[in-house]
Amino acid sequence: MSIAICPGSFDPITKGHLDIIDRASTIFEKVIVAVAHNMEKKPLFTPQERIEFISDALNDYNNVEIDSFTGLLVDYAKKKNAKAIIRGLRAVSDFEFEIQMALMNRRLHGEIVTAFMAANEKYTYLNSRIIKEIAQLKGDVSKFVTPLVEEQLKKKYMNK
Ligand code: PNS
């Protein structure tokens, strides 16, 4: 079975992420959306909350699983028998970090391929950090995230 991992912080998941996952699901027999417990970043949402938002958004897909992982992504991918790690590229500015990760992951585990997908041009400028900033400043994020994420962002920033 061809299995791909879509890893990320997903803090929170955006329509940009969902677009990449949707396309990956048409290519691979199984896609695992893997939420990273990233020690260095201070996430707004807990891994459990982030998983909930992703599950809510991807309810209709029967070849997409949602999971979380700690430690190295390549170790997780190996454990899951994944053939590929999928990453979305929005603009040239993404490239440097992404190629560094892809090449390092290849050094760590040569058999897992990193495949880049061009993000939908509608979401070129979109990322989770900007979404949080807009929500915190009481802007409208409804075009960029699911209704559940929009509601939970409002809740988080209600009294801030
Ligand atoms: O959504 P993000 O924050 O861009 O995702 C980055 C992520 C989670 C894919 C990356 O930080 C990662 O793979 N973390 C797991 C730890 C790891 O394997 N680090 C070495 C990468 S070369």
Coordinates of N, CA and C in Angstrom, one line a residue, residues 12-128:
P12 N -3.3 26.6 13.9 CA -4.2 25.5 13.6 C -4.1 25.2 12.1
I13 N -4.9 24.1 11.7 CA -4.9 23.8 10.3 C -5.6 24.9 9.5
T14 N -5.1 25.1 8.3 CA -5.7 26.1 7.4 C -6.3 25.5 6.1
K15 N -7.0 26.3 5.3 CA -7.4 25.7 4.1 C -6.3 25.5 3.1
G16 N -5.1 26.1 3.3 CA -3.9 25.8 2.6 C -3.5 24.4 2.8
H17 N -3.4 24.0 4.1 CA -3.0 22.6 4.5 C -4.0 21.7 3.9
L18 N -5.3 22.0 4.0 CA -6.4 21.1 3.6 C -6.3 20.8 2.1
D19 N -5.9 21.8 1.3 CA -5.8 21.7 -0.1 C -4.7 20.7 -0.4
I20 N -3.6 20.8 0.3 CA -2.4 19.8 0.0 C -2.8 18.4 0.4
I21 N -3.5 18.3 1.6 CA -3.9 16.9 2.0 C -4.9 16.3 1.0
D22 N -5.8 17.2 0.5 CA -6.8 16.7 -0.4 C -6.1 16.1 -1.7
R23 N -5.1 16.9 -2.2 CA -4.4 16.4 -3.4 C -3.6 15.1 -3.1
A24 N -3.0 15.1 -1.9 CA -2.2 13.9 -1.6 C -3.1 12.7 -1.5
S25 N -4.3 12.9 -1.1 CA -5.2 11.8 -0.9 C -5.7 11.2 -2.3
T26 N -5.5 11.9 -3.3 CA -5.8 11.4 -4.7 C -4.7 10.6 -5.3
I27 N -3.5 10.8 -4.7 CA -2.3 10.1 -5.3 C -1.9 8.9 -4.5
F28 N -2.0 9.0 -3.2 CA -1.6 7.8 -2.3 C -2.8 7.1 -1.8
E29 N -2.6 5.8 -1.6 CA -3.7 4.9 -1.1 C -4.1 5.3 0.3
K30 N -3.0 5.7 1.1 CA -3.3 6.2 2.5 C -2.5 7.4 2.8
V31 N -3.1 8.4 3.4 CA -2.4 9.6 3.9 C -2.6 9.7 5.4
I32 N -1.4 9.9 6.0 CA -1.5 10.1 7.5 C -1.1 11.6 7.8
V33 N -2.1 12.3 8.3 CA -1.8 13.7 8.7 C -1.2 13.6 10.1
A34 N 0.1 14.0 10.3 CA 0.8 13.8 11.5 C 1.1 15.1 12.2
V35 N 0.5 15.3 13.4 CA 0.6 16.5 14.1 C 1.9 16.4 15.0
A36 N 2.8 17.3 14.8 CA 4.1 17.3 15.6 C 3.9 17.9 16.9
H37 N 4.5 17.2 17.9 CA 4.6 17.8 19.3 C 5.9 18.5 19.3
N38 N 5.9 19.7 18.9 CA 7.1 20.4 18.7 C 7.6 21.2 19.9
M39 N 8.7 20.7 20.5 CA 9.1 21.3 21.8 C 9.5 22.7 21.7
E40 N 10.1 23.1 20.5 CA 10.6 24.5 20.4 C 9.6 25.5 20.2
K41 N 8.4 25.1 19.6 CA 7.4 26.1 19.3 C 6.4 26.1 20.5
K42 N 5.9 27.3 20.8 CA 4.8 27.3 21.8 C 3.5 27.4 21.1
P43 N 2.8 26.3 21.0 CA 1.6 26.3 20.2 C 0.4 27.0 20.9
L44 N -0.5 27.5 20.2 CA -1.7 28.1 20.8 C -2.6 27.0 21.2
F45 N -2.7 26.0 20.3 CA -3.7 24.9 20.6 C -2.9 23.6 21.0
T46 N -3.5 22.8 21.9 CA -2.9 21.6 22.3 C -2.9 20.6 21.1
P47 N -2.0 19.5 21.2 CA -2.1 18.5 20.1 C -3.5 17.9 20.0
Q48 N -4.1 17.7 21.1 CA -5.5 17.1 21.1 C -6.5 18.1 20.3
E49 N -6.4 19.4 20.6 CA -7.3 20.3 19.9 C -7.0 20.3 18.4
R50 N -5.7 20.3 18.1 CA -5.3 20.4 16.7 C -5.8 19.2 15.9
I51 N -5.7 18.0 16.6 CA -6.2 16.8 16.0 C -7.7 16.8 15.8
E52 N -8.4 17.4 16.8 CA -9.9 17.5 16.7 C -10.2 18.4 15.5
F53 N -9.5 19.5 15.3 CA -9.9 20.4 14.1 C -9.6 19.7 12.8
I54 N -8.5 18.9 12.8 CA -8.2 18.2 11.5 C -9.2 17.1 11.3
S55 N -9.6 16.4 12.3 CA -10.6 15.3 12.1 C -11.9 15.9 11.7
D56 N -12.3 17.0 12.2 CA -13.6 17.6 11.8 C -13.5 18.0 10.3
A57 N -12.4 18.5 9.9 CA -12.2 19.0 8.5 C -12.2 17.8 7.5
L58 N -11.7 16.7 8.0 CA -11.4 15.6 7.0 C -12.3 14.4 7.2
N59 N -13.4 14.6 7.8 CA -14.4 13.6 8.1 C -14.8 12.7 6.9
D60 N -14.8 13.3 5.8 CA -15.4 12.6 4.6 C -14.3 11.8 3.8
Y61 N -13.1 11.8 4.3 CA -12.1 11.1 3.5 C -11.9 9.7 4.2
N62 N -12.0 8.7 3.3 CA -11.8 7.4 4.0 C -10.4 6.8 3.9
N63 N -9.5 7.5 3.1 CA -8.1 7.1 3.1 C -7.2 8.1 3.8
V64 N -7.7 8.9 4.7 CA -6.9 9.8 5.5 C -7.1 9.5 7.0
E65 N -5.9 9.4 7.6 CA -5.8 9.1 9.1 C -5.2 10.3 9.8
I66 N -5.6 10.5 11.0 CA -4.9 11.6 11.7 C -4.2 11.1 13.0
D67 N -3.0 11.6 13.2 CA -2.2 11.0 14.3 C -1.3 12.1 14.8
S68 N -0.6 11.9 15.8 CA 0.4 12.8 16.3 C 1.7 12.1 16.5
F69 N 2.8 12.8 16.6 CA 4.1 12.1 16.8 C 5.1 13.0 17.6
T70 N 6.0 12.3 18.3 CA 7.1 13.0 18.9 C 8.4 12.5 18.3
G71 N 9.4 13.2 18.5 CA 10.7 12.7 18.0 C 10.9 13.0 16.5
L72 N 11.8 12.2 15.9 CA 12.1 12.5 14.5 C 11.0 12.0 13.5
L73 N 10.7 12.9 12.6 CA 9.7 12.6 11.6 C 10.1 11.3 10.8
V74 N 11.4 11.2 10.4 CA 11.7 10.0 9.6 C 11.5 8.7 10.4
D75 N 11.7 8.8 11.7 CA 11.5 7.5 12.5 C 10.0 7.2 12.5
Y76 N 9.2 8.2 12.7 CA 7.8 8.0 12.6 C 7.3 7.5 11.3
A77 N 7.9 8.1 10.2 CA 7.5 7.7 8.8 C 7.9 6.2 8.6
K78 N 9.0 5.9 9.1 CA 9.5 4.5 9.0 C 8.6 3.5 9.7
K79 N 8.2 3.9 10.9 CA 7.3 3.1 11.7 C 6.0 2.8 11.0
K80 N 5.6 3.9 10.3 CA 4.3 3.8 9.6 C 4.4 3.2 8.2
N81 N 5.6 2.8 7.8 CA 5.8 2.2 6.5 C 5.5 3.2 5.3
A82 N 5.7 4.5 5.6 CA 5.4 5.5 4.6 C 6.5 5.5 3.5
K83 N 6.0 5.8 2.3 CA 7.0 5.9 1.2 C 7.4 7.4 1.0
A84 N 6.5 8.3 1.4 CA 6.7 9.7 1.1 C 6.3 10.6 2.3
I85 N 7.0 11.7 2.3 CA 6.6 12.8 3.2 C 6.2 14.0 2.3
I86 N 5.0 14.5 2.5 CA 4.5 15.5 1.6 C 4.6 16.9 2.3
R87 N 5.1 17.8 1.5 CA 5.2 19.2 2.1 C 4.7 20.2 1.0
G88 N 3.9 21.2 1.4 CA 3.4 22.2 0.4 C 4.4 23.3 0.3
L89 N 4.6 23.8 -0.9 CA 5.4 25.0 -1.2 C 4.5 26.1 -1.6
R90 N 4.6 27.2 -0.9 CA 3.8 28.4 -1.3 C 4.6 29.3 -2.2
A91 N 5.7 29.7 -1.7 CA 6.5 30.7 -2.5 C 8.0 30.3 -2.3
V92 N 8.8 31.0 -3.1 CA 10.3 30.7 -3.1 C 10.8 30.8 -1.6
S93 N 10.2 31.7 -0.8 CA 10.7 31.8 0.6 C 10.6 30.5 1.4
D94 N 9.7 29.7 1.0 CA 9.5 28.4 1.7 C 10.7 27.4 1.4
F95 N 11.3 27.7 0.2 CA 12.2 26.6 -0.4 C 13.4 26.3 0.5
E96 N 14.0 27.4 1.0 CA 15.2 27.2 1.7 C 15.1 26.2 2.9
F97 N 14.1 26.5 3.8 CA 13.8 25.7 4.9 C 13.4 24.3 4.5
E98 N 12.6 24.2 3.5 CA 12.0 22.9 3.1 C 13.1 22.0 2.5
I99 N 14.0 22.6 1.7 CA 15.0 21.7 1.1 C 16.0 21.3 2.1
Q100 N 16.2 22.1 3.1 CA 17.1 21.8 4.2 C 16.6 20.6 5.0
M101 N 15.3 20.6 5.2 CA 14.6 19.5 6.0 C 14.6 18.3 5.1
A102 N 14.3 18.4 3.8 CA 14.2 17.3 2.9 C 15.5 16.6 2.8
L103 N 16.6 17.3 2.7 CA 17.9 16.7 2.5 C 18.4 16.1 3.8
M104 N 18.1 16.8 4.9 CA 18.5 16.2 6.2 C 17.7 14.9 6.4
N105 N 16.4 14.9 6.1 CA 15.6 13.7 6.3 C 16.1 12.6 5.4
R106 N 16.6 12.9 4.2 CA 17.2 11.9 3.3 C 18.5 11.3 3.9
R107 N 19.3 12.2 4.5 CA 20.5 11.7 5.1 C 20.2 10.7 6.3
L108 N 19.1 11.1 7.0 CA 18.7 10.3 8.2 C 18.1 9.0 7.8
H109 N 17.3 9.0 6.7 CA 16.6 7.8 6.2 C 16.4 7.9 4.7
G110 N 17.4 7.3 4.0 CA 17.4 7.5 2.5 C 16.2 7.0 1.8
E111 N 15.4 6.1 2.4 CA 14.4 5.5 1.6 C 13.1 6.3 1.5
I112 N 13.0 7.2 2.4 CA 11.7 8.0 2.4 C 11.9 9.3 1.5
V113 N 11.0 9.4 0.6 CA 11.1 10.5 -0.4 C 10.3 11.7 0.1
T114 N 10.9 12.9 0.0 CA 10.0 14.1 0.3 C 9.5 14.6 -1.0
A115 N 8.2 14.7 -1.1 CA 7.6 15.2 -2.3 C 6.9 16.6 -2.0
F116 N 7.3 17.6 -2.8 CA 6.7 18.9 -2.7 C 5.5 19.1 -3.6
M117 N 4.5 19.7 -3.0 CA 3.3 20.1 -3.9 C 3.1 21.6 -3.9
A118 N 2.9 22.1 -5.0 CA 2.6 23.5 -5.1 C 1.3 23.9 -4.5
A119 N 1.3 24.8 -3.6 CA 0.1 25.2 -2.9 C -0.8 25.9 -3.9
N120 N -2.1 25.7 -3.6 CA -3.1 26.4 -4.4 C -2.8 27.9 -4.4
E121 N -2.8 28.6 -5.5 CA -2.4 30.0 -5.6 C -3.4 30.9 -4.7
K122 N -4.6 30.4 -4.5 CA -5.5 31.1 -3.6 C -4.9 31.3 -2.2
Y123 N -4.0 30.4 -1.8 CA -3.5 30.4 -0.4 C -2.0 30.6 -0.3
T124 N -1.5 31.2 -1.3 CA 0.0 31.5 -1.4 C 0.5 32.2 -0.1
Y125 N -0.3 33.1 0.3 CA 0.1 34.1 1.4 C -0.3 33.5 2.8
L126 N -0.9 32.4 2.8 CA -1.6 31.9 4.0 C -0.7 31.1 4.9
N127 N -0.6 31.4 6.2 CA 0.0 30.5 7.1 C -0.6 30.6 8.5
S128 N -0.4 29.6 9.3 CA -1.1 29.6 10.6 C -0.7 30.8 11.5

